[in-house]
mmCIF file of C-alpha atoms in Angstrom:
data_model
loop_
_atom_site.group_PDB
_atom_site.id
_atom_site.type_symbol
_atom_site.label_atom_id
_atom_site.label_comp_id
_atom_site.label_asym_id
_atom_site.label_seq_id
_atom_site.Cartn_x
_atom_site.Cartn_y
_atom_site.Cartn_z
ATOM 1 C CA UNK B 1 108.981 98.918 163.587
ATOM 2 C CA UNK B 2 107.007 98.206 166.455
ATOM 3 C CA UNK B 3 105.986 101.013 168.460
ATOM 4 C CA UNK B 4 103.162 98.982 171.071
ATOM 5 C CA UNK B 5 103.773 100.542 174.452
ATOM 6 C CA UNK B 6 101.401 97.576 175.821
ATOM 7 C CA UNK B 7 103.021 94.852 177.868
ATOM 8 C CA UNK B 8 102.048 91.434 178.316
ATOM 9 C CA UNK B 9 102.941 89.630 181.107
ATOM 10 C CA UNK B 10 103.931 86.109 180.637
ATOM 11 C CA UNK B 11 104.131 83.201 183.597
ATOM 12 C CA UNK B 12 105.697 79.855 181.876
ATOM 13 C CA UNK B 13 104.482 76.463 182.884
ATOM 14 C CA UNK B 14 106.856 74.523 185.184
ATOM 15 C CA UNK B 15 106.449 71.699 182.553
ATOM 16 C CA UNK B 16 105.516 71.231 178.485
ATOM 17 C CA UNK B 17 102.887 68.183 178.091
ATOM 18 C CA UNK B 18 104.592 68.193 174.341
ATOM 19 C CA UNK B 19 106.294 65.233 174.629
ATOM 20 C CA UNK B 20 102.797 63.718 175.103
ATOM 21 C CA UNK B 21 101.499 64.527 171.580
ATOM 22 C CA UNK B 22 101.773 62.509 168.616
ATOM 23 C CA UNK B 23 102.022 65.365 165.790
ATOM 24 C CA UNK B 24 101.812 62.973 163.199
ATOM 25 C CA UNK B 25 98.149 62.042 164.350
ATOM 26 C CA UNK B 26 96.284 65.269 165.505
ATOM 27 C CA UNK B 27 92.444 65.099 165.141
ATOM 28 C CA UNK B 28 91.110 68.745 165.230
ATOM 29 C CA UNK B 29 90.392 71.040 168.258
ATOM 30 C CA UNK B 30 91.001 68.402 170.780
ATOM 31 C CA UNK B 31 94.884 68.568 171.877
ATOM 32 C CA UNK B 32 95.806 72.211 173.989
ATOM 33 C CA UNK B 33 99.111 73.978 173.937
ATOM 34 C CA UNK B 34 100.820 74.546 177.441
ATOM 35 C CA UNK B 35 99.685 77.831 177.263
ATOM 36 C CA UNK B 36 96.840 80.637 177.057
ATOM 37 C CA UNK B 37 96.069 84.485 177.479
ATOM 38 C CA UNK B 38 93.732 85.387 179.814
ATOM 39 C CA UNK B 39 92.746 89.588 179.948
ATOM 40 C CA UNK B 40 89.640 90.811 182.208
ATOM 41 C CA UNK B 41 87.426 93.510 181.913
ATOM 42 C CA UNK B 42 86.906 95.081 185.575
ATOM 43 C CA UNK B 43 86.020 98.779 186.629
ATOM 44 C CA UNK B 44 85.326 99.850 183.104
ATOM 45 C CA UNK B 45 88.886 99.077 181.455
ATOM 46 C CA UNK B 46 91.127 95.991 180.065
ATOM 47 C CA UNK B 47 93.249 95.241 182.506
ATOM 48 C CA UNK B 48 96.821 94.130 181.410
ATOM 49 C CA UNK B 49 96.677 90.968 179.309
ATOM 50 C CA UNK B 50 98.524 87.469 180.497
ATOM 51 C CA UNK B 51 99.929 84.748 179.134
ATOM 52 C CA UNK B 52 99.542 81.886 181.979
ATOM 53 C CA UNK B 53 99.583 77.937 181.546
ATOM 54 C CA UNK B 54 96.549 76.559 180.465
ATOM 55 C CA UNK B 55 94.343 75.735 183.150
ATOM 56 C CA UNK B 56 90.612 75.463 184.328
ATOM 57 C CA UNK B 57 88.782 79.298 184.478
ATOM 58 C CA UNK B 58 86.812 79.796 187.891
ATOM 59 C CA UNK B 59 83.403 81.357 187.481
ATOM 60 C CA UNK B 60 80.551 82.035 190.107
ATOM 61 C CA UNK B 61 77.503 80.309 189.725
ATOM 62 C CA UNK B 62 75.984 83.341 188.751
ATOM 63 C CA UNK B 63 78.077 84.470 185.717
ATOM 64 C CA UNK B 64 76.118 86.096 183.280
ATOM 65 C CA UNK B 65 77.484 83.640 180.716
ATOM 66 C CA UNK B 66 75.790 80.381 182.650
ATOM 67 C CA UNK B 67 72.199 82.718 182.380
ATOM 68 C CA UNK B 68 71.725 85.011 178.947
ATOM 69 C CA UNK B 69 74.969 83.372 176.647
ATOM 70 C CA UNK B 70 76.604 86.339 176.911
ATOM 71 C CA UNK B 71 79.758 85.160 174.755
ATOM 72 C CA UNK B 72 81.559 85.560 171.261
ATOM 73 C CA UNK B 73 84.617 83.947 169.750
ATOM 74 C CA UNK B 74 86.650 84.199 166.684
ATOM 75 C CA UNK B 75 88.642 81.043 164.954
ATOM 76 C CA UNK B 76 92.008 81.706 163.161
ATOM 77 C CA UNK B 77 95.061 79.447 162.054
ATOM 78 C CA UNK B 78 99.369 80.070 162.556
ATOM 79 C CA UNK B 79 101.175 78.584 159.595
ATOM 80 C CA UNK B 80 104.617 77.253 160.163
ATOM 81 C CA UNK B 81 106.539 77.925 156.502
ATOM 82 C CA UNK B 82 109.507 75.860 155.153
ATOM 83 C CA UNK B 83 112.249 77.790 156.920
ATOM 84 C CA UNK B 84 110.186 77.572 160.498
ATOM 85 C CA UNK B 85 108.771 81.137 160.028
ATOM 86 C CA UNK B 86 105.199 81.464 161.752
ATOM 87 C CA UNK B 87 102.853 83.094 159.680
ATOM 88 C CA UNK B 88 99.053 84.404 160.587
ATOM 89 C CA UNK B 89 96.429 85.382 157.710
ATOM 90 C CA UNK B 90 94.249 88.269 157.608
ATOM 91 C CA UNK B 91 94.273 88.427 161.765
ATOM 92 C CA UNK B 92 92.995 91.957 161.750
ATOM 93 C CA UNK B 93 89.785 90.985 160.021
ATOM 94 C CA UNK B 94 89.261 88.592 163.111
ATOM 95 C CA UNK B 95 90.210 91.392 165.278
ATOM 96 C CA UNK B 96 87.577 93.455 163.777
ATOM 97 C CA UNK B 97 85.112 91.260 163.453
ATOM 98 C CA UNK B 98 85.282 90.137 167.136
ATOM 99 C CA UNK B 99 84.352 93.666 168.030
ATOM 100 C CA UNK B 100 81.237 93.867 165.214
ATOM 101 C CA UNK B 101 79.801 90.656 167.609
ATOM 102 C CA UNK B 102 81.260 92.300 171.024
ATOM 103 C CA UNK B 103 79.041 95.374 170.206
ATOM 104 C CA UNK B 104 76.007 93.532 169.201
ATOM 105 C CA UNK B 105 76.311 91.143 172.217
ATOM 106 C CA UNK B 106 76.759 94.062 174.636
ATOM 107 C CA UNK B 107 80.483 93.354 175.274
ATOM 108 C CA UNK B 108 83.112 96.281 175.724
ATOM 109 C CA UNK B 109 85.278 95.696 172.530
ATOM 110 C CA UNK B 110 88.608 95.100 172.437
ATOM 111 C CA UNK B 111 91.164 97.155 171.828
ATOM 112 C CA UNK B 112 93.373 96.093 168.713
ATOM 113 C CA UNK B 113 96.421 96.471 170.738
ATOM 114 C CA UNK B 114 95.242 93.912 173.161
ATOM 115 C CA UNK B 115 94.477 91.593 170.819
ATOM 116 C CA UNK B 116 97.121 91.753 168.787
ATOM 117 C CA UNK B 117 100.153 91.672 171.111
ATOM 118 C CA UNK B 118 98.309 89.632 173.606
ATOM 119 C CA UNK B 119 98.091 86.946 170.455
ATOM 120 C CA UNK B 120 101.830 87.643 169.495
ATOM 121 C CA UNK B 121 102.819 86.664 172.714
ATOM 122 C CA UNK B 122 101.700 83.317 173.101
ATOM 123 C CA UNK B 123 102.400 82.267 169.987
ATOM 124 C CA UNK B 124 105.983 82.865 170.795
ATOM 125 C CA UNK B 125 105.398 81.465 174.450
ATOM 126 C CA UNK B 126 104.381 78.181 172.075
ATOM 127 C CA UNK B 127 105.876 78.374 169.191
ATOM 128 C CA UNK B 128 107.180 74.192 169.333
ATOM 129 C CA UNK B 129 103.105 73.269 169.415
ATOM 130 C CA UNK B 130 102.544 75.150 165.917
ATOM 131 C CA UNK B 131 102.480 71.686 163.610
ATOM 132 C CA UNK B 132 105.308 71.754 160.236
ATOM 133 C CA UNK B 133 103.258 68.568 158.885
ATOM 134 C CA UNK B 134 102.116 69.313 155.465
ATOM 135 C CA UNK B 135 98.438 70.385 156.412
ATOM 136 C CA UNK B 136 98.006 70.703 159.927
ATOM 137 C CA UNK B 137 97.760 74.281 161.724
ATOM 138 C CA UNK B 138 97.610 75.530 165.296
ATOM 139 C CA UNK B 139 93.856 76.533 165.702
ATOM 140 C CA UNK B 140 93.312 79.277 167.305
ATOM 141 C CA UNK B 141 90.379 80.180 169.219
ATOM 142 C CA UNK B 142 89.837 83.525 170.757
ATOM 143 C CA UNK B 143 86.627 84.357 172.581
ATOM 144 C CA UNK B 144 85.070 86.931 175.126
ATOM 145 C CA UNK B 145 82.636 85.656 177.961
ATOM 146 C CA UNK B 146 80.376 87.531 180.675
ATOM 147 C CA UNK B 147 81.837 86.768 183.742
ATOM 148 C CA UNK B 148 80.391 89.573 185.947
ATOM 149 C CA UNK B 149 77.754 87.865 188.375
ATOM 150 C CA UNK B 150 73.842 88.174 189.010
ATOM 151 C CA UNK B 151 70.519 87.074 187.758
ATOM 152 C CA UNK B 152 69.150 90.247 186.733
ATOM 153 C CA UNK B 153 69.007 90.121 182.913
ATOM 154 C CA UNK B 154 71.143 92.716 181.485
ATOM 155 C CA UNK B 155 74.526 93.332 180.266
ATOM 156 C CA UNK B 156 77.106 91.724 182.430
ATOM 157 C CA UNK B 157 79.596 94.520 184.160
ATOM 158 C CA UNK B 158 82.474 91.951 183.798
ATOM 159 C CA UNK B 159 84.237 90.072 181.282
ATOM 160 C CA UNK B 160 87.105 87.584 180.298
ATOM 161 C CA UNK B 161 88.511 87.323 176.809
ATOM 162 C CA UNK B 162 90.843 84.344 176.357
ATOM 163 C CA UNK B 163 93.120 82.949 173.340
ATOM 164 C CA UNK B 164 93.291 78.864 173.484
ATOM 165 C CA UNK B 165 95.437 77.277 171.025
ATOM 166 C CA UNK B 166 95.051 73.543 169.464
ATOM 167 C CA UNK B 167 97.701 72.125 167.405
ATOM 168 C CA UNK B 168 95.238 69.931 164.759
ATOM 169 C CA UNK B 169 95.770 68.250 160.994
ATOM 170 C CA UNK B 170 94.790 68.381 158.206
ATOM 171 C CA UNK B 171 90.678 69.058 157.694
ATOM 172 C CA UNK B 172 89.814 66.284 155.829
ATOM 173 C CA UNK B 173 85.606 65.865 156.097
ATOM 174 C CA UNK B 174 86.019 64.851 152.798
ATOM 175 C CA UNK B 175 83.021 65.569 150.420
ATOM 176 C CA UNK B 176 79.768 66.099 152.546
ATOM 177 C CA UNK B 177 75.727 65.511 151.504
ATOM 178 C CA UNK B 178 73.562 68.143 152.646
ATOM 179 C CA UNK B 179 69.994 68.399 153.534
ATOM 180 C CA UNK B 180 68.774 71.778 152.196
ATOM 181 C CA UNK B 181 66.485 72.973 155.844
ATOM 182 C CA UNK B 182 63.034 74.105 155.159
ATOM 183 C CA UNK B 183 61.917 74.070 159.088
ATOM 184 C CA UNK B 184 64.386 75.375 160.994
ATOM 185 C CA UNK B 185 66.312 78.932 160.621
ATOM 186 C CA UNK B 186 69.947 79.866 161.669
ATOM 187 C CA UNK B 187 69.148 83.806 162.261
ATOM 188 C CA UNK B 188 66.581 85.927 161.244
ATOM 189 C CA UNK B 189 66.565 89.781 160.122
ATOM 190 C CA UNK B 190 67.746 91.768 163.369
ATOM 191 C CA UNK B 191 69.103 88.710 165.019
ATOM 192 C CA UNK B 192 72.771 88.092 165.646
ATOM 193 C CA UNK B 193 73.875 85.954 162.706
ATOM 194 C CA UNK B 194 76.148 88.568 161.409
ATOM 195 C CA UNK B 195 78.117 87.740 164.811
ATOM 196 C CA UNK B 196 80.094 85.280 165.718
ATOM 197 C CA UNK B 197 77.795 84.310 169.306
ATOM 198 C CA UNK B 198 78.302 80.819 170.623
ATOM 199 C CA UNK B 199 74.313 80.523 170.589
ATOM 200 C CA UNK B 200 74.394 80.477 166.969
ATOM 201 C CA UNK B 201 75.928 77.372 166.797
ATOM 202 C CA UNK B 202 73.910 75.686 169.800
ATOM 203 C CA UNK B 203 71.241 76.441 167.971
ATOM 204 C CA UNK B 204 71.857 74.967 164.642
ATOM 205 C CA UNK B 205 73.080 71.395 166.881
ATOM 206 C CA UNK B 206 69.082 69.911 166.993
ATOM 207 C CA UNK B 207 68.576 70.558 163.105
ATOM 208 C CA UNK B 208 72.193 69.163 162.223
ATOM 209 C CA UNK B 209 71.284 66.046 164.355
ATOM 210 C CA UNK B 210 67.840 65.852 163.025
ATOM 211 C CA UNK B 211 69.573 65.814 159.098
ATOM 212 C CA UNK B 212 72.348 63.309 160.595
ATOM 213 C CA UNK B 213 69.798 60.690 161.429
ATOM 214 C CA UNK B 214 68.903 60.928 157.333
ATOM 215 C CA UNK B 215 72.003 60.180 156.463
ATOM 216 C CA UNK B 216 73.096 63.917 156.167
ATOM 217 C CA UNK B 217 76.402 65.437 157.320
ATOM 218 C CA UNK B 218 75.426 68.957 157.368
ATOM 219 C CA UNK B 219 72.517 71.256 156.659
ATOM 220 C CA UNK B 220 72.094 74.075 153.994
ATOM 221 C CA UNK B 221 70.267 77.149 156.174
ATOM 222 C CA UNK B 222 67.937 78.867 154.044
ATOM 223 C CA UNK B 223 66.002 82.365 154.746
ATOM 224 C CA UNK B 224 64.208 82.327 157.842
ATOM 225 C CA UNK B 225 61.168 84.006 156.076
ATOM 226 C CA UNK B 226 59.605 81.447 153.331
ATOM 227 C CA UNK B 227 62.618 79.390 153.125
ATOM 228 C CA UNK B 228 63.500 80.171 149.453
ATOM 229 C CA UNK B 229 66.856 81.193 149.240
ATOM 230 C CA UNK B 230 70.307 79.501 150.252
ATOM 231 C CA UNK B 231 72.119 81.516 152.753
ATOM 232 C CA UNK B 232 74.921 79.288 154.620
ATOM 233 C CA UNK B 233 76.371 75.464 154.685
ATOM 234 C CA UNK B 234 76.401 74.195 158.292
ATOM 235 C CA UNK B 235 78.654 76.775 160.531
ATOM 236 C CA UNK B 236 80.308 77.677 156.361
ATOM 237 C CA UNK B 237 79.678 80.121 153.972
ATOM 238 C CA UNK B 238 78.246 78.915 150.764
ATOM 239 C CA UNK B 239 79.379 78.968 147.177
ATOM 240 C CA UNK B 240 77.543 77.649 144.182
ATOM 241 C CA UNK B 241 78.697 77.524 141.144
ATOM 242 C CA UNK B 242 76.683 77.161 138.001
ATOM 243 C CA UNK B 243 78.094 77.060 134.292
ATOM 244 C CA UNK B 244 81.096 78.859 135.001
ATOM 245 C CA UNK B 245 80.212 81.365 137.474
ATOM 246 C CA UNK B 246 80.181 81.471 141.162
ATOM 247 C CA UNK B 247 77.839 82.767 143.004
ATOM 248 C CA UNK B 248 77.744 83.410 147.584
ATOM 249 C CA UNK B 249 74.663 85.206 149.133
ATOM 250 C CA UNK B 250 75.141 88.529 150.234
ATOM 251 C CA UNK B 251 76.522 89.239 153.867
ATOM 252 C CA UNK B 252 73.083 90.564 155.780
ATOM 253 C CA UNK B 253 72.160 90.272 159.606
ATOM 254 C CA UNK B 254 71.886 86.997 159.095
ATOM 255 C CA UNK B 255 74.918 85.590 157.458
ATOM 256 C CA UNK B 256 78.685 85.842 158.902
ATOM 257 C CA UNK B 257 81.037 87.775 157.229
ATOM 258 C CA UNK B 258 83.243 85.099 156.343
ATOM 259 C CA UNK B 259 87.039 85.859 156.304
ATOM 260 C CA UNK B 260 87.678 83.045 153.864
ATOM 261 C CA UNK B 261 84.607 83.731 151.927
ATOM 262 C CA UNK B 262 85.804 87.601 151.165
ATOM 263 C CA UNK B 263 89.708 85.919 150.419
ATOM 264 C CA UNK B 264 87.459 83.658 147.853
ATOM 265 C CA UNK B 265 86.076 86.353 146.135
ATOM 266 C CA UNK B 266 89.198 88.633 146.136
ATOM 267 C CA UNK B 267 91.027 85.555 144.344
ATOM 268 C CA UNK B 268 88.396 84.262 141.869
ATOM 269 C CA UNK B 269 88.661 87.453 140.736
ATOM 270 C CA UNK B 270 92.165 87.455 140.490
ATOM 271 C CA UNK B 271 92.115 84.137 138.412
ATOM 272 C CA UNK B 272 89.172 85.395 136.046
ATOM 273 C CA UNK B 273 86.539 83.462 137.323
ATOM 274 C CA UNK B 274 82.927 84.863 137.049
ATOM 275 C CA UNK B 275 81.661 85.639 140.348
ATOM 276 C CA UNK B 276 78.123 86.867 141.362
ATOM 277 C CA UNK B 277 77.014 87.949 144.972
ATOM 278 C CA UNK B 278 73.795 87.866 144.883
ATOM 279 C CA UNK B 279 70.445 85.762 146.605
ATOM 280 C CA UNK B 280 70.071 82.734 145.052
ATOM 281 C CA UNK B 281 66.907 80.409 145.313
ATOM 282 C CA UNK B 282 66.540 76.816 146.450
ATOM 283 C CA UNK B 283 64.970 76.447 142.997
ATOM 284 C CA UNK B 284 67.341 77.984 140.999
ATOM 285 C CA UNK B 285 69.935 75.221 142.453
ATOM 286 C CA UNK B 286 67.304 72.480 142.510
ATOM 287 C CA UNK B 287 66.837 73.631 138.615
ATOM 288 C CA UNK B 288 70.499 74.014 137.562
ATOM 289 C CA UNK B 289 70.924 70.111 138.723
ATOM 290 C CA UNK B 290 68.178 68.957 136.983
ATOM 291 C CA UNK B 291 69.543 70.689 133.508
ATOM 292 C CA UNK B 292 73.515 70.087 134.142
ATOM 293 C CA UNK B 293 74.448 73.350 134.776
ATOM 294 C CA UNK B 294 75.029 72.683 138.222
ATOM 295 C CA UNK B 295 78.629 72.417 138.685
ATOM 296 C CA UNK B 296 79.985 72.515 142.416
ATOM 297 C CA UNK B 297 78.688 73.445 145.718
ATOM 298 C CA UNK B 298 80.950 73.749 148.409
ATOM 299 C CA UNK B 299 81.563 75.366 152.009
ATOM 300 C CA UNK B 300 84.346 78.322 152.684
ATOM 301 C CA UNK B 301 85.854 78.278 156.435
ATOM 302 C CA UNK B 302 88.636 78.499 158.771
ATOM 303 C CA UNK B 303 88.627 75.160 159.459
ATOM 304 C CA UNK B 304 88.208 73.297 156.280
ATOM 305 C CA UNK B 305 88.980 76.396 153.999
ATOM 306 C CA UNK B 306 86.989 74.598 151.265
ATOM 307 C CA UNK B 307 85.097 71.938 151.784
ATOM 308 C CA UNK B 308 83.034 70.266 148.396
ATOM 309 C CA UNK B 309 79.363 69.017 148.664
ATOM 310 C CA UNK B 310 78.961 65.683 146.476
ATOM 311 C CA UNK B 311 75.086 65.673 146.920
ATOM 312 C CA UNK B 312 72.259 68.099 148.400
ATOM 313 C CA UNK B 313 68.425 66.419 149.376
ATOM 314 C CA UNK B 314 65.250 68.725 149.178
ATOM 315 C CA UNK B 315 61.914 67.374 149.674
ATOM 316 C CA UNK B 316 62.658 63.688 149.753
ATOM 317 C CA UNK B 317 64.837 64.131 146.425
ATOM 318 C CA UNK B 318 68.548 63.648 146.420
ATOM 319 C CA UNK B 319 70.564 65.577 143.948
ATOM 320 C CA UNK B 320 74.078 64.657 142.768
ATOM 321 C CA UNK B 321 77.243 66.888 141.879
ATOM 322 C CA UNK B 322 79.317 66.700 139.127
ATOM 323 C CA UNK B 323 83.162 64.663 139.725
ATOM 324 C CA UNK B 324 84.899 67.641 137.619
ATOM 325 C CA UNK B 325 89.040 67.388 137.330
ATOM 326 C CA UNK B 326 89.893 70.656 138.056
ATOM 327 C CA UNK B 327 87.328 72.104 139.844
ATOM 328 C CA UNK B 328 87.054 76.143 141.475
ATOM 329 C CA UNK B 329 86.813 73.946 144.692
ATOM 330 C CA UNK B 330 90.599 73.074 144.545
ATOM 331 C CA UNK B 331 91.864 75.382 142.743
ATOM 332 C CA UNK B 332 90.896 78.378 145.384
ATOM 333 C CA UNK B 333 91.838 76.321 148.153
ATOM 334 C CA UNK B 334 95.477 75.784 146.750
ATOM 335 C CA UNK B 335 95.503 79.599 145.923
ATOM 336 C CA UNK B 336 94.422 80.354 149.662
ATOM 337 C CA UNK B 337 96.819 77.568 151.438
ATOM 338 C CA UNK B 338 99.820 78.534 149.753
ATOM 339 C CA UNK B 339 99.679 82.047 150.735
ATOM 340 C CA UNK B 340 98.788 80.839 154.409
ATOM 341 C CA UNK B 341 102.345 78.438 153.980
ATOM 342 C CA UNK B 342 103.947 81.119 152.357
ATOM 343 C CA UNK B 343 104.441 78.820 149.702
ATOM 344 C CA UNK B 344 103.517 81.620 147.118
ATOM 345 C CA UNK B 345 103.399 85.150 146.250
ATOM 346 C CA UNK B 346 100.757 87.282 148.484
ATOM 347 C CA UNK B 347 99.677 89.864 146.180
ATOM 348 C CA UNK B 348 96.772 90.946 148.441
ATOM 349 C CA UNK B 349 98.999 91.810 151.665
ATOM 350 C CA UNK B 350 97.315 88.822 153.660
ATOM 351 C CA UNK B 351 99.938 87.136 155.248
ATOM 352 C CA UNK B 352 101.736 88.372 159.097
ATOM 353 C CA UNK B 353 104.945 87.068 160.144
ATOM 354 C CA UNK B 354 104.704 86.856 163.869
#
């Protein structure tokens, strides 16, 4: 029973650019549903949340967010099933963890209500843009900006959080050769890399760029202290699996609390697989190749859910991974996507019908 006294306003657009998208060929993240939610922070309070068309956001010059990157965002999925049911997984744990990075980043957090029903809403305000190919997803992307004005650095006084939706296929990077970073660092102890701060990612762009030109897709962030142990895969969590176990990093100030790398663990678990969180060293990995017990190495995200590494580099030395025929790789990611497409049981309580 829903009991949310909260209302959400909603203004409709005059007219649906739908008929404009070819659903059968969606790259990711760059088509936008008619609609969004916009809710402000003024006076000390959330003011009433609003679904409105999509449209441009007018800022001052002297936003807070143009100045000190006052900002945070979450990134979720909605799941159209077989019988045109929308379904959302684990949204709370984005809920929550947007607040862990609003109160790190100075932001006034959210109330779950707001997010919640403010999210319900326009997905049923767009409901035709959520994709039934087999696959593709509506992307969601909620995020929280300083919009309060002046050039005094400290804590803006007002702020904007907004829920953008793109309708996007399937993920398919395919298999991806990293560069394991020995220079650079993603976050150090008492940083921000537990949180989800658009800064983060602008500042692992020049290193990613840097491995690109080497013939690299992504980079494999190491400690930011004497670069000896693997702690994330690009804008991914990491999972490495040697022999027959798996092993992530633990989650620390520096590495995101991944909401598909905790449904990973929950369900290797569940199928028996040995699974170890724990640090793990550049040379342990580099090791394990060299003596074949190096199995699989892959990313864990919303976007790409899994996505498998064929080949690392460290210190001008490539280093291949195994073809295996049923690896954890697919198997996990066919566990996780057919509770998302409520295509199987959800034993864990994941799924939420909208």
């Amino acid at each position: 029973m829903d009991t949310t006294t909260l209302k959400v306003l909603v203004e409709r657009a005059e007219k649906s650019k739908i008929g404009q998208v070819d659903f059968n060929n969606l790259s990711f993240g760059n088509v936008f549903t008619d609609h969004m939610l916009v809710c402000d922070y003024r006076n000390g309070v959330w003011e009433t949340p609003k679904v409105m068309p999509y449209q441009p956001i007018s800022l001052e010059p002297s936003a807070k967010i143009f100045h000190y990157g006052q900002s945070i965002f979450e990134g979720m999925k909605a799941y159209k099933d077989a019988d045109g049911a929308t379904w959302l997984f684990r949204p709370l744990e984005n809920q929550k963890r947007l607040n862990i990075s609003a109160h790190r980043m100075a932001i006034p957090e959210l109330p779950e209500e707001y997010f919640m029903e403010g999210l319900k809403a326009l997905l049923r305000t767009d409901e035709q843009w959520i994709p039934t190919s087999e696959g593709s997803s509506l992307y969601i992307r909620p995020f929280m900006l300083a919009s309060g004005t002046g050039f005094h650095a400290s804590p803006a006084n007002e702020f904007k959080f907004i829920i953008a939706c793109a309708p996007s296929g399937s993920y398919f990077s395919g298999k991806v050769k990293v560069l394991i970073e020995e220079k650079y660092s993603r976050s150090a102890n008492g940083g921000v890399g537990y949180a989800k701060a658009g800064g983060n990612y602008a500042g692992q762009f020049y290193p990613t760029q840097l491995a690109n030109e080497k013939g690299y897709q992504q980079v494999i962030w190491t400690d930011d202290n004497n670069h000896e142990y693997i702690e994330e895969a690009g804008a991914m969590n990491i999972f490495i699996r040697i022999n027959d176990t798996l092993i992530t990093g633990p989650t620390s100030d520096r590495i995101l609390d991944g909401i598909t790398r905790k449904s990973i663990l929950e369900i290797a678990k569940d199928e028996g697989i040995p699974v170890e969180v724990r640090k793990i060293t550049v040379s342990e990995v580099v090791e394990a190749s060299k003596n074949g017990t190096l199995k699989e190495m892959f990313g864990a995200g919303t976007a790409a859910v899994v996505s498998p590494i064929s080949s690392f580099g460290y210190r001008d030395a490539d280093y291949d991974l195994p073809e295996l025929e049923n690896s954890y790789a697919s198997r996990l990611k066919k566990r996780i996507t057919d509770i998302q497409y409520n295509k199987a049981e959800d034993k864990f309580g994941w799924r939420y019908k909208v």
